[in-house]
Backbone as numpy.savetxt, mean C-alpha at the origin, in Angstrom:
# Nx Ny Nz CAx CAy CAz Cx Cy Cz
-67.86 -13.49 45.59 -66.79 -13.20 45.99 -65.73 -13.37 44.73
-65.00 -12.27 44.54 -64.29 -12.24 43.29 -62.76 -12.78 43.56
-62.45 -13.66 42.43 -61.02 -14.23 42.77 -59.96 -13.22 41.95
-59.28 -12.80 43.09 -57.92 -11.77 42.86 -56.83 -12.82 42.24
-56.30 -12.38 41.07 -55.26 -13.08 40.42 -53.65 -12.52 40.80
-52.78 -13.23 41.09 -51.58 -12.75 41.80 -50.71 -12.54 40.35
-49.52 -11.68 40.57 -48.76 -11.37 39.57 -48.17 -12.34 38.77
-47.97 -13.67 39.21 -47.33 -14.70 38.57 -48.40 -15.34 37.83
-49.59 -15.17 38.17 -50.52 -15.72 37.19 -51.09 -14.95 36.07
-50.83 -13.71 35.98 -51.46 -12.76 35.03 -50.94 -13.20 33.47
-51.83 -13.09 32.47 -51.39 -13.49 31.42 -50.67 -12.34 30.72
-49.33 -12.83 29.88 -48.49 -11.82 29.27 -49.20 -10.86 28.29
-48.79 -9.64 28.18 -49.43 -8.79 27.48 -49.23 -8.91 26.17
-50.14 -8.80 25.31 -49.90 -8.82 23.90 -48.69 -7.72 23.16
-48.54 -6.64 23.95 -47.77 -5.64 23.53 -46.15 -5.56 23.90
-45.92 -6.67 24.39 -44.57 -6.97 25.01 -43.56 -6.96 23.83
-42.40 -6.22 23.83 -41.50 -6.40 22.66 -41.13 -5.12 22.36
-40.34 -5.07 21.18 -39.91 -3.62 20.71 -40.97 -3.07 19.50
-41.08 -1.63 19.63 -41.97 -1.62 18.48 -41.25 -1.38 17.28
-41.81 -1.28 16.06 -40.91 -1.05 14.72 -40.13 0.24 14.78
-40.75 1.15 15.32 -39.88 2.75 15.60 -38.87 2.17 16.17
-38.87 1.58 17.36 -37.69 1.26 17.94 -36.63 0.42 17.47
-37.03 -0.58 16.48 -36.06 -1.26 15.76 -35.34 -0.46 14.81
-36.33 0.35 13.93 -35.85 1.06 12.99 -34.73 2.18 13.27
-35.09 2.77 14.56 -34.05 3.87 15.15 -32.80 3.12 15.52
-32.98 1.94 16.03 -31.37 1.24 16.38 -30.74 1.04 15.03
-31.48 0.54 13.98 -31.00 0.06 12.81 -30.16 1.47 12.16
-31.01 2.61 12.25 -30.30 3.73 11.66 -29.12 4.30 12.62
-29.02 4.03 13.80 -27.94 4.33 14.48 -26.80 3.53 14.34
-26.96 2.16 14.12 -25.90 1.13 13.78 -25.47 1.45 12.37
-26.39 1.88 11.40 -25.77 2.23 10.13 -25.01 3.31 10.25
-25.44 4.60 10.78 -24.54 5.75 10.90 -22.98 5.42 11.51
-23.24 4.63 12.54 -21.82 4.41 13.09 -20.99 3.46 12.04
-21.34 2.65 11.38 -20.74 1.86 10.44 -20.23 2.76 9.33
-21.13 3.65 8.80 -20.57 4.80 7.76 -19.64 5.57 8.22
-19.62 6.15 9.27 -18.69 6.93 9.77 -17.26 6.25 10.01
-17.08 4.74 10.78 -16.09 4.13 11.21 -15.60 3.51 9.82
-15.95 2.89 9.00 -15.71 1.82 7.85 -14.59 2.81 7.01
-14.84 4.19 6.82 -13.89 4.53 5.44 -12.80 4.84 6.02
-12.65 5.24 7.49 -11.29 5.14 8.10 -10.67 4.21 8.27
-11.16 3.12 8.73 -10.45 1.70 8.72 -9.91 1.40 7.64
-10.61 1.54 6.18 -10.17 1.22 5.21 -9.20 2.17 4.82
-9.31 3.46 4.90 -7.98 4.34 4.78 -6.68 3.83 5.38
-6.89 3.40 6.62 -5.80 2.87 7.42 -5.08 1.89 6.71
-5.93 0.82 6.39 -5.31 -0.59 5.53 -4.60 0.02 4.40
-4.95 0.99 3.69 -4.50 1.26 2.56 -3.11 2.06 2.61
-3.15 3.10 3.84 -1.78 3.49 3.93 -0.78 2.48 4.61
-1.49 1.53 5.20 -0.12 0.42 5.94 0.16 -0.49 4.47
-0.75 -0.60 3.71 -0.35 -1.31 2.53 0.63 -0.34 1.40
0.48 0.66 1.52 1.46 1.55 0.82 2.70 1.85 1.66
3.04 1.92 2.81 4.17 1.84 3.46 4.79 0.49 3.28
4.19 -0.64 3.27 4.62 -1.98 2.98 5.42 -1.89 1.71
4.64 -1.30 0.66 5.00 -1.36 -0.64 6.31 -0.42 -0.80
6.44 0.48 -0.25 7.44 1.53 -0.59 8.59 0.99 0.36
8.47 0.70 1.60 9.45 -0.49 2.33 10.05 -1.40 1.45
9.26 -2.17 0.91 9.89 -3.41 -0.02 10.72 -2.80 -1.24
10.07 -1.89 -1.78 10.71 -1.12 -3.02 12.22 -0.62 -2.84
12.17 -0.17 -1.63 13.51 0.62 -1.26 14.52 -0.52 -0.68
13.85 -1.25 0.06 14.80 -2.56 0.61 15.36 -3.42 -0.84
14.48 -3.46 -1.80 14.91 -4.18 -2.89 16.30 -3.51 -3.38
15.82 -2.13 -3.74 17.28 -1.42 -4.32 18.33 -1.41 -3.41
18.19 -1.50 -2.17 19.57 -1.65 -1.28 20.11 -2.83 -1.23
19.58 -4.15 -1.58 20.03 -5.19 -1.86 20.97 -5.39 -2.96
20.48 -4.49 -3.95 21.43 -4.63 -5.44 22.86 -4.45 -5.31
23.41 -3.45 -4.53 24.78 -3.43 -4.59 25.31 -4.65 -3.86
24.82 -5.35 -2.72 25.42 -6.41 -1.96 25.22 -7.46 -2.96
24.42 -7.74 -3.87 23.94 -8.99 -4.76 24.96 -9.03 -5.77
25.50 -7.75 -6.50 26.60 -7.24 -7.53 27.97 -7.76 -6.96
28.03 -7.32 -5.59 29.39 -7.35 -5.16 29.82 -9.15 -4.79
28.67 -9.38 -3.94 28.82 -11.07 -3.71 28.90 -12.16 -4.70
28.12 -11.63 -6.12 28.15 -12.39 -7.30 29.37 -11.98 -8.19
30.01 -11.14 -7.98 30.98 -10.43 -8.97 30.51 -10.32 -10.24
28.94 -10.10 -10.22 28.47 -9.85 -11.75 27.65 -8.66 -11.58
27.60 -8.05 -12.92 26.86 -6.84 -13.12 25.18 -7.63 -12.80
24.43 -6.48 -11.97 22.82 -6.69 -11.56 22.17 -5.49 -11.88
21.13 -5.84 -12.09 20.11 -4.78 -12.44 18.87 -4.66 -11.45
18.56 -3.63 -10.91 17.23 -3.30 -10.61 16.38 -3.03 -11.56
14.80 -3.89 -12.16 14.22 -3.40 -13.08 12.64 -2.82 -13.00
12.24 -2.02 -13.66 10.73 -1.67 -13.54 10.28 -1.91 -14.90
9.41 -2.52 -14.94 8.76 -2.87 -15.86 7.35 -2.48 -16.15
7.28 -1.06 -16.77 5.85 -0.45 -16.34 4.97 -1.08 -17.51
5.30 -1.78 -18.38 4.26 -2.42 -19.22 3.40 -3.35 -18.33
3.87 -4.26 -17.78 3.31 -5.12 -16.74 3.07 -4.95 -15.26
3.62 -3.40 -14.83 3.61 -2.98 -13.78 4.27 -4.14 -12.49
5.53 -4.21 -12.74 6.34 -5.14 -12.13 7.61 -4.39 -11.98
8.46 -4.87 -10.79 9.80 -4.28 -10.64 10.40 -5.63 -9.52
11.57 -5.47 -9.75 12.74 -6.34 -9.02 13.95 -6.48 -9.47
14.96 -7.17 -8.58 16.17 -7.44 -9.15 16.12 -8.72 -9.98
16.85 -8.76 -11.04 16.67 -9.96 -11.81 15.84 -9.48 -13.12
15.82 -10.64 -14.02 15.11 -10.57 -15.16 14.38 -11.98 -15.49
13.12 -11.87 -15.58 12.25 -10.96 -15.59 11.64 -10.67 -13.99
11.29 -9.50 -13.72 10.84 -8.96 -12.52 9.62 -9.45 -12.19
9.38 -9.70 -11.07 8.26 -10.23 -10.42 7.47 -9.84 -9.53
7.92 -8.75 -8.63 6.89 -8.22 -7.85 6.49 -7.31 -8.20
5.06 -7.12 -7.98 3.85 -6.26 -8.45 4.06 -4.85 -7.87
3.62 -4.00 -8.68 3.29 -2.44 -8.38 1.71 -2.40 -8.35
1.61 -1.88 -7.20 -0.09 -1.67 -7.07 -0.72 -0.92 -8.09
-2.00 -1.18 -8.52 -2.53 -0.16 -9.48 -2.48 1.28 -9.26
-2.69 1.46 -7.78 -3.05 2.95 -7.42 -1.31 3.71 -7.56
-0.39 2.98 -7.64 0.86 3.58 -7.40 1.38 4.05 -8.84
1.93 5.19 -9.26 2.40 5.61 -10.32 3.99 5.52 -10.15
4.81 5.28 -11.22 6.20 5.58 -10.78 6.75 6.48 -12.01
7.67 7.52 -11.77 8.27 8.24 -12.80 9.45 8.45 -12.70
10.30 8.45 -13.52 11.94 8.62 -13.55 12.21 8.75 -15.17
13.17 9.96 -15.05 13.54 10.31 -16.35 14.79 10.18 -16.81
15.75 9.73 -15.70 17.22 9.60 -15.82 17.69 8.27 -15.67
16.80 7.06 -15.45 17.20 5.81 -15.37 17.68 5.17 -16.84
18.77 4.25 -16.95 19.04 3.56 -17.95 17.52 2.97 -18.55
17.75 2.12 -19.80 16.80 1.57 -20.38 17.23 0.39 -20.96
17.06 -0.81 -20.87 17.29 -1.95 -21.54 16.59 -1.80 -23.06
17.35 -1.96 -24.14 16.73 -1.70 -25.27 15.79 -2.91 -25.64
15.97 -4.41 -25.05 15.42 -5.33 -25.49 13.85 -5.29 -24.74
14.14 -4.95 -23.46 12.96 -5.02 -22.78 12.23 -4.02 -22.50
12.59 -2.84 -22.88 12.46 -1.27 -22.57 12.17 -1.18 -20.81
12.78 -2.23 -20.15 12.64 -1.96 -18.62 13.58 -0.70 -18.33
13.23 0.14 -17.20 14.05 1.11 -16.73 14.93 0.37 -15.50
16.40 0.66 -15.54 17.43 0.34 -14.73 17.85 0.95 -13.99
18.36 0.16 -12.87 19.46 0.89 -11.82 20.32 -0.16 -11.94
21.66 -0.01 -12.45 22.57 -1.19 -12.65 23.54 -0.93 -11.94
23.93 -2.06 -10.92 24.73 -2.40 -9.65 25.97 -3.13 -10.29
27.21 -2.49 -10.25 28.42 -3.24 -10.76 29.36 -3.80 -9.55
30.11 -4.69 -9.75 30.71 -5.87 -8.56 31.56 -4.87 -7.97
32.05 -3.53 -8.29 32.80 -2.81 -7.67 31.99 -1.98 -6.49
30.82 -2.17 -6.64 29.90 -1.35 -5.59 29.50 0.04 -6.00
29.84 0.16 -7.26 29.30 1.55 -7.79 28.05 0.99 -8.73
27.11 2.01 -8.83 25.93 2.16 -9.90 25.74 3.10 -10.61
24.66 2.91 -11.41 24.14 3.88 -12.10 22.88 4.57 -11.50
22.83 5.82 -10.92 22.33 6.47 -10.02 21.09 6.96 -10.91
20.21 7.51 -9.96 19.02 8.39 -10.73 18.04 8.60 -9.51
16.84 9.11 -10.07 15.75 9.36 -9.25 14.63 8.67 -9.63
13.88 8.25 -8.53 12.28 7.72 -8.73 11.39 8.05 -8.07
10.45 8.78 -8.52 9.26 9.14 -7.76 7.93 8.23 -7.66
7.62 7.91 -6.57 6.76 7.02 -6.38 5.41 8.07 -5.89
4.16 7.83 -6.78 2.96 8.65 -6.38 2.01 7.63 -6.02
1.17 8.06 -4.83 0.44 6.94 -4.36 -1.41 7.75 -4.66
-1.89 7.20 -5.40 -3.08 7.90 -5.62 -3.31 9.36 -6.06
-2.17 9.41 -6.64 -2.41 11.02 -7.54 -2.25 11.90 -6.18
-1.69 11.73 -5.11 -1.84 12.68 -3.85 -0.75 12.69 -3.23
-0.25 11.64 -2.55 1.17 11.56 -1.95 2.49 11.14 -2.56
3.25 11.66 -2.60 4.88 11.31 -3.45 5.70 11.34 -2.63
6.84 10.26 -3.07 8.08 9.90 -2.12 9.09 10.05 -3.52
9.95 10.77 -3.12 11.22 10.79 -4.30 12.50 9.99 -3.53
12.73 8.83 -4.40 13.88 8.04 -4.18 15.13 8.38 -4.74
16.01 8.69 -4.03 17.39 9.65 -4.83 18.60 8.46 -4.66
18.87 7.92 -5.68 20.01 6.82 -5.48 21.29 7.33 -6.04
22.24 7.79 -4.98 23.72 8.07 -5.55 24.53 7.08 -6.15
25.19 7.64 -7.34 25.96 6.93 -8.18 27.39 6.42 -7.57
27.94 7.22 -6.76 29.33 6.95 -6.37 29.15 6.12 -4.99
28.38 6.51 -4.22 28.51 5.89 -2.80 27.04 4.92 -2.58
26.49 4.71 -3.61 25.27 3.76 -3.63 24.25 3.79 -2.56
24.23 5.26 -2.16 23.27 5.55 -1.07 21.69 5.68 -1.63
20.74 5.19 -1.02 19.52 5.40 -1.07 18.92 6.13 -0.25
18.07 7.23 -0.74 17.58 8.41 0.32 16.16 8.40 0.11
14.97 8.35 0.96 13.77 8.63 0.37 13.39 9.93 1.35
12.62 10.32 0.47 11.93 11.77 1.10 10.64 12.17 0.59
9.57 12.54 1.35 8.40 12.92 0.54 8.40 14.20 0.04
7.58 14.24 -0.85 7.29 15.34 -1.71 6.38 15.90 -1.81
5.95 17.29 -2.09 4.72 17.90 -2.07 4.27 17.80 -3.55
2.80 17.29 -3.66 2.39 17.24 -5.13 1.79 18.46 -5.66
1.81 19.08 -6.82 1.06 20.25 -7.17 -0.21 19.88 -7.92
């Protein structure tokens, strides 16, 4: 008489689990998904950082007339290209990101530090000018500072 085994009494097969082909296939799929998604996430972070820098740069410029009028003293917004810094006050301490280029031909210059200046007077007037910010040599923004009314206008410009 032969002994029949029940399903619960059977020995496990030695072939249970994943084959090497299945494991490799899953790793390839995961790698492709990561390769497609990661650059988009990184570009999104960079654009967000660029927007934050642009907003901070413009807000710092807009604070200049208020600081000059409240203090009753001449105040200057400084761009120090040699150290890639900007701010109101001397020395400037806010960093300009490495991938941002700043251009301006018509700003005043400090003869001692060679900083580019937008000067704010206690009466609310200022030395105007245009500043162009270029991000990654691709996207550019023009910041126009009106000398009489002190308005600061930002517009996107096309790069050639």
